[in-house]
Amino acid sequence: MLAGAPGSPAQLRFPSGIALDSQGNIYVADQGNHRVLKLSPRGEVLASWGSYGSGPGEFDRPFSLAVDPQGSIVVADTNNDRVQKLSASGVPLAAWGSRGAGPGQFDQPEAVAVDRHGDIYVADTHNHRVQKLASWGQPLAQWPLPNPGPRLSSPAGLAVDRYGSLFVSDWINDRILKFTPSGQVLARWGREGERPGQFEIPFGVALDAAGNLYVADWGNQRIQELSPTGEPLAQWGGPGTAPGEFHDPQGVALDVQGNLYVADAGNNRVQKGTLVTALPSATLSPAARAGDAPRLDAAAW
């Protein structure tokens, strides 16, 4: 069964973030239950960490998480205005941040990502910026840079590629921004709408091995795939509760086999699916009807 479905031991409540480790284990930011769940590749519950609170290892609506190169779990502890790091066995290792607008302070951080060096990127959502921290929590940089150019408005999703380029879902502006490792804007993709490559409140983002970007297009109840140059390639989903349908999808992740995992927040579940492309991107209609667009074949866990 899908994680979070009736009868599942996971019993998710508005899951909003998802990440995988090198063994294929799945970590879920179970926002409404104020905890992190660890699931096996088959969806079996392996561990549950955290409860409501502000102490070490406690959470207040954790929105997102990521796994660093050492296997530690980095969590956006959103309503506590901080980032926590847990060991692979769930032991609290560190917590950084407090409410504010200075370096290393946050206002409702909603997303985290980790690069291959272990540096941490934080979507400091209500401060309308992204901060970069060293693996030990020292503030290193923030974006956008203080010069003319695109401004962020409530960033809500992050992904970092192998070259250190940063992808940000700029959700109020209904677009994706791509930054260089030094914080210069490389590209901007999307605007408000329902057509391929357009968005209605984009949230989580994730990259596959080829550099294609997957976007949880929250308001359009779908997942979109973009090429490394921002070209729309495919879309999956639609509103509903059936396998492959979504209600407010928020987090996305991919495993090494290319399977897609979606934190289907409004349906209180996580879906794992195999991407089945039925049509080339050139034939995608502005509002694809059921059966016309590529499918997400949801797999049972």
PDB file of N, CA, C and O in Angstrom, residues 12-62:
ATOM      1  N   LEU A  12       0.479   9.193   8.089  1.00  0.00           N
ATOM      2  CA  LEU A  12       1.025  10.519   7.847  1.00  0.00           C
ATOM      3  C   LEU A  12      -0.040  11.594   8.013  1.00  0.00           C
ATOM      4  O   LEU A  12      -1.232  11.351   7.805  1.00  0.00           O
ATOM      5  N   ARG A  13       0.440  12.787   8.342  1.00  0.00           N
ATOM      6  CA  ARG A  13      -0.446  13.943   8.470  1.00  0.00           C
ATOM      7  C   ARG A  13       0.240  15.137   7.808  1.00  0.00           C
ATOM      8  O   ARG A  13       1.139  15.729   8.354  1.00  0.00           O
ATOM      9  N   PHE A  14      -0.169  15.424   6.609  1.00  0.00           N
ATOM     10  CA  PHE A  14       0.349  16.509   5.784  1.00  0.00           C
ATOM     11  C   PHE A  14       1.864  16.383   5.576  1.00  0.00           C
ATOM     12  O   PHE A  14       2.632  17.274   5.937  1.00  0.00           O
ATOM     13  N   PRO A  15       2.325  15.282   4.996  1.00  0.00           N
ATOM     14  CA  PRO A  15       3.757  15.151   4.704  1.00  0.00           C
ATOM     15  C   PRO A  15       4.174  16.147   3.625  1.00  0.00           C
ATOM     16  O   PRO A  15       3.516  16.260   2.592  1.00  0.00           O
ATOM     17  N   SER A  16       5.262  16.869   3.880  1.00  0.00           N
ATOM     18  CA  SER A  16       5.623  17.954   2.967  1.00  0.00           C
ATOM     19  C   SER A  16       7.030  17.873   2.411  1.00  0.00           C
ATOM     20  O   SER A  16       7.366  18.594   1.469  1.00  0.00           O
ATOM     21  N   GLY A  17       7.881  17.000   2.957  1.00  0.00           N
ATOM     22  CA  GLY A  17       9.232  16.875   2.453  1.00  0.00           C
ATOM     23  C   GLY A  17       9.641  15.429   2.373  1.00  0.00           C
ATOM     24  O   GLY A  17       9.166  14.590   3.153  1.00  0.00           O
ATOM     25  N   ILE A  18      10.542  15.103   1.426  1.00  0.00           N
ATOM     26  CA  ILE A  18      10.954  13.720   1.234  1.00  0.00           C
ATOM     27  C   ILE A  18      12.384  13.695   0.706  1.00  0.00           C
ATOM     28  O   ILE A  18      12.788  14.562  -0.080  1.00  0.00           O
ATOM     29  N   ALA A  19      13.164  12.723   1.176  1.00  0.00           N
ATOM     30  CA  ALA A  19      14.551  12.561   0.738  1.00  0.00           C
ATOM     31  C   ALA A  19      14.930  11.101   0.853  1.00  0.00           C
ATOM     32  O   ALA A  19      14.288  10.336   1.593  1.00  0.00           O
ATOM     33  N   LEU A  20      15.980  10.701   0.134  1.00  0.00           N
ATOM     34  CA  LEU A  20      16.462   9.314   0.157  1.00  0.00           C
ATOM     35  C   LEU A  20      17.940   9.281   0.509  1.00  0.00           C
ATOM     36  O   LEU A  20      18.683  10.209   0.191  1.00  0.00           O
ATOM     37  N   ASP A  21      18.353   8.183   1.165  1.00  0.00           N
ATOM     38  CA  ASP A  21      19.774   8.001   1.426  1.00  0.00           C
ATOM     39  C   ASP A  21      20.376   7.060   0.383  1.00  0.00           C
ATOM     40  O   ASP A  21      19.683   6.596  -0.539  1.00  0.00           O
ATOM     41  N   SER A  22      21.662   6.759   0.525  1.00  0.00           N
ATOM     42  CA  SER A  22      22.357   5.956  -0.479  1.00  0.00           C
ATOM     43  C   SER A  22      21.892   4.513  -0.515  1.00  0.00           C
ATOM     44  O   SER A  22      22.124   3.800  -1.499  1.00  0.00           O
ATOM     45  N   GLN A  23      21.212   4.052   0.544  1.00  0.00           N
ATOM     46  CA  GLN A  23      20.663   2.693   0.559  1.00  0.00           C
ATOM     47  C   GLN A  23      19.229   2.622   0.044  1.00  0.00           C
ATOM     48  O   GLN A  23      18.619   1.550   0.030  1.00  0.00           O
ATOM     49  N   GLY A  24      18.679   3.764  -0.328  1.00  0.00           N
ATOM     50  CA  GLY A  24      17.313   3.788  -0.813  1.00  0.00           C
ATOM     51  C   GLY A  24      16.272   3.954   0.266  1.00  0.00           C
ATOM     52  O   GLY A  24      15.070   3.900  -0.017  1.00  0.00           O
ATOM     53  N   ASN A  25      16.694   4.147   1.526  1.00  0.00           N
ATOM     54  CA  ASN A  25      15.728   4.432   2.584  1.00  0.00           C
ATOM     55  C   ASN A  25      15.133   5.823   2.375  1.00  0.00           C
ATOM     56  O   ASN A  25      15.793   6.727   1.852  1.00  0.00           O
ATOM     57  N   ILE A  26      13.889   5.966   2.796  1.00  0.00           N
ATOM     58  CA  ILE A  26      13.113   7.170   2.520  1.00  0.00           C
ATOM     59  C   ILE A  26      12.868   7.907   3.831  1.00  0.00           C
ATOM     60  O   ILE A  26      12.464   7.304   4.834  1.00  0.00           O
ATOM     61  N   TYR A  27      13.100   9.203   3.816  1.00  0.00           N
ATOM     62  CA  TYR A  27      12.859  10.048   4.983  1.00  0.00           C
ATOM     63  C   TYR A  27      11.745  11.028   4.645  1.00  0.00           C
ATOM     64  O   TYR A  27      11.774  11.668   3.590  1.00  0.00           O
ATOM     65  N   VAL A  28      10.783  11.153   5.541  1.00  0.00           N
ATOM     66  CA  VAL A  28       9.604  11.974   5.296  1.00  0.00           C
ATOM     67  C   VAL A  28       9.473  13.015   6.401  1.00  0.00           C
ATOM     68  O   VAL A  28       9.506  12.668   7.597  1.00  0.00           O
ATOM     69  N   ALA A  29       9.344  14.266   6.006  1.00  0.00           N
ATOM     70  CA  ALA A  29       8.994  15.328   6.951  1.00  0.00           C
ATOM     71  C   ALA A  29       7.484  15.274   7.158  1.00  0.00           C
ATOM     72  O   ALA A  29       6.716  15.769   6.334  1.00  0.00           O
ATOM     73  N   ASP A  30       7.079  14.620   8.243  1.00  0.00           N
ATOM     74  CA  ASP A  30       5.661  14.412   8.559  1.00  0.00           C
ATOM     75  C   ASP A  30       5.199  15.641   9.344  1.00  0.00           C
ATOM     76  O   ASP A  30       5.086  15.627  10.570  1.00  0.00           O
ATOM     77  N   GLN A  31       4.923  16.686   8.590  1.00  0.00           N
ATOM     78  CA  GLN A  31       4.748  18.018   9.158  1.00  0.00           C
ATOM     79  C   GLN A  31       3.687  18.072  10.257  1.00  0.00           C
ATOM     80  O   GLN A  31       3.904  18.600  11.347  1.00  0.00           O
ATOM     81  N   GLY A  32       2.514  17.532   9.972  1.00  0.00           N
ATOM     82  CA  GLY A  32       1.410  17.635  10.919  1.00  0.00           C
ATOM     83  C   GLY A  32       1.604  16.835  12.185  1.00  0.00           C
ATOM     84  O   GLY A  32       0.994  17.134  13.217  1.00  0.00           O
ATOM     85  N   ASN A  33       2.468  15.805  12.138  1.00  0.00           N
ATOM     86  CA  ASN A  33       2.787  15.015  13.324  1.00  0.00           C
ATOM     87  C   ASN A  33       4.086  15.450  13.989  1.00  0.00           C
ATOM     88  O   ASN A  33       4.532  14.815  14.948  1.00  0.00           O
ATOM     89  N   HIS A  34       4.721  16.506  13.464  1.00  0.00           N
ATOM     90  CA  HIS A  34       5.928  17.083  14.070  1.00  0.00           C
ATOM     91  C   HIS A  34       7.023  16.037  14.254  1.00  0.00           C
ATOM     92  O   HIS A  34       7.628  15.925  15.324  1.00  0.00           O
ATOM     93  N   ARG A  35       7.304  15.293  13.189  1.00  0.00           N
ATOM     94  CA  ARG A  35       8.288  14.228  13.298  1.00  0.00           C
ATOM     95  C   ARG A  35       8.920  13.950  11.937  1.00  0.00           C
ATOM     96  O   ARG A  35       8.459  14.433  10.896  1.00  0.00           O
ATOM     97  N   VAL A  36       9.992  13.146  11.979  1.00  0.00           N
ATOM     98  CA  VAL A  36      10.622  12.601  10.786  1.00  0.00           C
ATOM     99  C   VAL A  36      10.424  11.097  10.804  1.00  0.00           C
ATOM    100  O   VAL A  36      10.695  10.435  11.817  1.00  0.00           O
ATOM    101  N   LEU A  37       9.945  10.552   9.692  1.00  0.00           N
ATOM    102  CA  LEU A  37       9.792   9.112   9.547  1.00  0.00           C
ATOM    103  C   LEU A  37      10.871   8.568   8.624  1.00  0.00           C
ATOM    104  O   LEU A  37      11.202   9.179   7.608  1.00  0.00           O
ATOM    105  N   LYS A  38      11.406   7.408   8.974  1.00  0.00           N
ATOM    106  CA  LYS A  38      12.325   6.677   8.105  1.00  0.00           C
ATOM    107  C   LYS A  38      11.617   5.425   7.627  1.00  0.00           C
ATOM    108  O   LYS A  38      11.113   4.640   8.433  1.00  0.00           O
ATOM    109  N   LEU A  39      11.554   5.263   6.302  1.00  0.00           N
ATOM    110  CA  LEU A  39      10.890   4.126   5.685  1.00  0.00           C
ATOM    111  C   LEU A  39      11.904   3.322   4.889  1.00  0.00           C
ATOM    112  O   LEU A  39      12.866   3.861   4.342  1.00  0.00           O
ATOM    113  N   SER A  40      11.668   2.019   4.795  1.00  0.00           N
ATOM    114  CA  SER A  40      12.484   1.177   3.930  1.00  0.00           C
ATOM    115  C   SER A  40      12.130   1.449   2.473  1.00  0.00           C
ATOM    116  O   SER A  40      11.116   2.093   2.175  1.00  0.00           O
ATOM    117  N   PRO A  41      12.940   0.954   1.529  1.00  0.00           N
ATOM    118  CA  PRO A  41      12.575   1.124   0.111  1.00  0.00           C
ATOM    119  C   PRO A  41      11.216   0.537  -0.237  1.00  0.00           C
ATOM    120  O   PRO A  41      10.607   0.937  -1.240  1.00  0.00           O
ATOM    121  N   ARG A  42      10.702  -0.384   0.589  1.00  0.00           N
ATOM    122  CA  ARG A  42       9.375  -0.967   0.347  1.00  0.00           C
ATOM    123  C   ARG A  42       8.275  -0.222   1.092  1.00  0.00           C
ATOM    124  O   ARG A  42       7.116  -0.605   1.039  1.00  0.00           O
ATOM    125  N   GLY A  43       8.623   0.846   1.822  1.00  0.00           N
ATOM    126  CA  GLY A  43       7.623   1.624   2.525  1.00  0.00           C
ATOM    127  C   GLY A  43       7.353   1.199   3.945  1.00  0.00           C
ATOM    128  O   GLY A  43       6.448   1.731   4.591  1.00  0.00           O
ATOM    129  N   GLU A  44       8.140   0.251   4.467  1.00  0.00           N
ATOM    130  CA  GLU A  44       7.956  -0.187   5.860  1.00  0.00           C
ATOM    131  C   GLU A  44       8.567   0.846   6.802  1.00  0.00           C
ATOM    132  O   GLU A  44       9.652   1.382   6.535  1.00  0.00           O
ATOM    133  N   VAL A  45       7.887   1.116   7.904  1.00  0.00           N
ATOM    134  CA  VAL A  45       8.383   2.096   8.870  1.00  0.00           C
ATOM    135  C   VAL A  45       9.559   1.498   9.638  1.00  0.00           C
ATOM    136  O   VAL A  45       9.430   0.464  10.290  1.00  0.00           O
ATOM    137  N   LEU A  46      10.708   2.161   9.562  1.00  0.00           N
ATOM    138  CA  LEU A  46      11.904   1.726  10.268  1.00  0.00           C
ATOM    139  C   LEU A  46      12.138   2.516  11.550  1.00  0.00           C
ATOM    140  O   LEU A  46      12.679   1.973  12.519  1.00  0.00           O
ATOM    141  N   ALA A  47      11.753   3.789  11.547  1.00  0.00           N
ATOM    142  CA  ALA A  47      11.976   4.628  12.727  1.00  0.00           C
ATOM    143  C   ALA A  47      11.090   5.859  12.645  1.00  0.00           C
ATOM    144  O   ALA A  47      10.661   6.272  11.557  1.00  0.00           O
ATOM    145  N   SER A  48      10.814   6.428  13.809  1.00  0.00           N
ATOM    146  CA  SER A  48      10.080   7.688  13.926  1.00  0.00           C
ATOM    147  C   SER A  48      10.809   8.546  14.942  1.00  0.00           C
ATOM    148  O   SER A  48      11.038   8.119  16.071  1.00  0.00           O
ATOM    149  N   TRP A  49      11.179   9.753  14.527  1.00  0.00           N
ATOM    150  CA  TRP A  49      11.972  10.625  15.394  1.00  0.00           C
ATOM    151  C   TRP A  49      11.264  11.956  15.585  1.00  0.00           C
ATOM    152  O   TRP A  49      10.812  12.578  14.625  1.00  0.00           O
ATOM    153  N   GLY A  50      11.185  12.380  16.832  1.00  0.00           N
ATOM    154  CA  GLY A  50      10.678  13.705  17.121  1.00  0.00           C
ATOM    155  C   GLY A  50       9.256  13.725  17.618  1.00  0.00           C
ATOM    156  O   GLY A  50       8.498  12.756  17.507  1.00  0.00           O
ATOM    157  N   SER A  51       8.912  14.857  18.194  1.00  0.00           N
ATOM    158  CA  SER A  51       7.567  15.165  18.654  1.00  0.00           C
ATOM    159  C   SER A  51       7.471  16.680  18.733  1.00  0.00           C
ATOM    160  O   SER A  51       8.463  17.393  18.504  1.00  0.00           O
ATOM    161  N   TYR A  52       6.298  17.180  19.047  1.00  0.00           N
ATOM    162  CA  TYR A  52       6.118  18.638  19.083  1.00  0.00           C
ATOM    163  C   TYR A  52       6.941  19.258  20.209  1.00  0.00           C
ATOM    164  O   TYR A  52       6.936  18.780  21.346  1.00  0.00           O
ATOM    165  N   GLY A  53       7.664  20.324  19.874  1.00  0.00           N
ATOM    166  CA  GLY A  53       8.440  21.020  20.887  1.00  0.00           C
ATOM    167  C   GLY A  53       9.568  21.813  20.267  1.00  0.00           C
ATOM    168  O   GLY A  53       9.706  21.890  19.038  1.00  0.00           O
ATOM    169  N   SER A  54      10.408  22.392  21.126  1.00  0.00           N
ATOM    170  CA  SER A  54      11.518  23.218  20.663  1.00  0.00           C
ATOM    171  C   SER A  54      12.866  22.744  21.204  1.00  0.00           C
ATOM    172  O   SER A  54      13.875  23.430  21.040  1.00  0.00           O
ATOM    173  N   GLY A  55      12.888  21.591  21.859  1.00  0.00           N
ATOM    174  CA  GLY A  55      14.143  21.039  22.356  1.00  0.00           C
ATOM    175  C   GLY A  55      14.897  20.308  21.270  1.00  0.00           C
ATOM    176  O   GLY A  55      14.420  20.155  20.135  1.00  0.00           O
ATOM    177  N   PRO A  56      16.111  19.818  21.575  1.00  0.00           N
ATOM    178  CA  PRO A  56      16.863  19.040  20.596  1.00  0.00           C
ATOM    179  C   PRO A  56      16.078  17.809  20.143  1.00  0.00           C
ATOM    180  O   PRO A  56      15.547  17.058  20.965  1.00  0.00           O
ATOM    181  N   GLY A  57      15.969  17.631  18.840  1.00  0.00           N
ATOM    182  CA  GLY A  57      15.241  16.490  18.306  1.00  0.00           C
ATOM    183  C   GLY A  57      13.739  16.629  18.320  1.00  0.00           C
ATOM    184  O   GLY A  57      13.030  15.699  17.927  1.00  0.00           O
ATOM    185  N   GLU A  58      13.227  17.779  18.778  1.00  0.00           N
ATOM    186  CA  GLU A  58      11.795  18.075  18.706  1.00  0.00           C
ATOM    187  C   GLU A  58      11.560  19.042  17.554  1.00  0.00           C
ATOM    188  O   GLU A  58      12.470  19.760  17.120  1.00  0.00           O
ATOM    189  N   PHE A  59      10.312  19.055  17.060  1.00  0.00           N
ATOM    190  CA  PHE A  59      10.003  19.847  15.875  1.00  0.00           C
ATOM    191  C   PHE A  59       8.677  20.578  16.033  1.00  0.00           C
ATOM    192  O   PHE A  59       7.800  20.155  16.789  1.00  0.00           O
ATOM    193  N   ASP A  60       8.562  21.658  15.279  1.00  0.00           N
ATOM    194  CA  ASP A  60       7.296  22.363  15.129  1.00  0.00           C
ATOM    195  C   ASP A  60       7.064  22.557  13.642  1.00  0.00           C
ATOM    196  O   ASP A  60       7.609  23.448  13.018  1.00  0.00           O
ATOM    197  N   ARG A  61       6.303  21.637  13.073  1.00  0.00           N
ATOM    198  CA  ARG A  61       5.968  21.600  11.650  1.00  0.00           C
ATOM    199  C   ARG A  61       7.215  21.589  10.758  1.00  0.00           C
ATOM    200  O   ARG A  61       7.461  22.516   9.989  1.00  0.00           O
ATOM    201  N   PRO A  62       7.993  20.536  10.832  1.00  0.00           N
ATOM    202  CA  PRO A  62       9.144  20.413   9.930  1.00  0.00           C
ATOM    203  C   PRO A  62       8.674  20.264   8.491  1.00  0.00           C
ATOM    204  O   PRO A  62       7.865  19.396   8.184  1.00  0.00           O
TER     205      PRO A  62
END
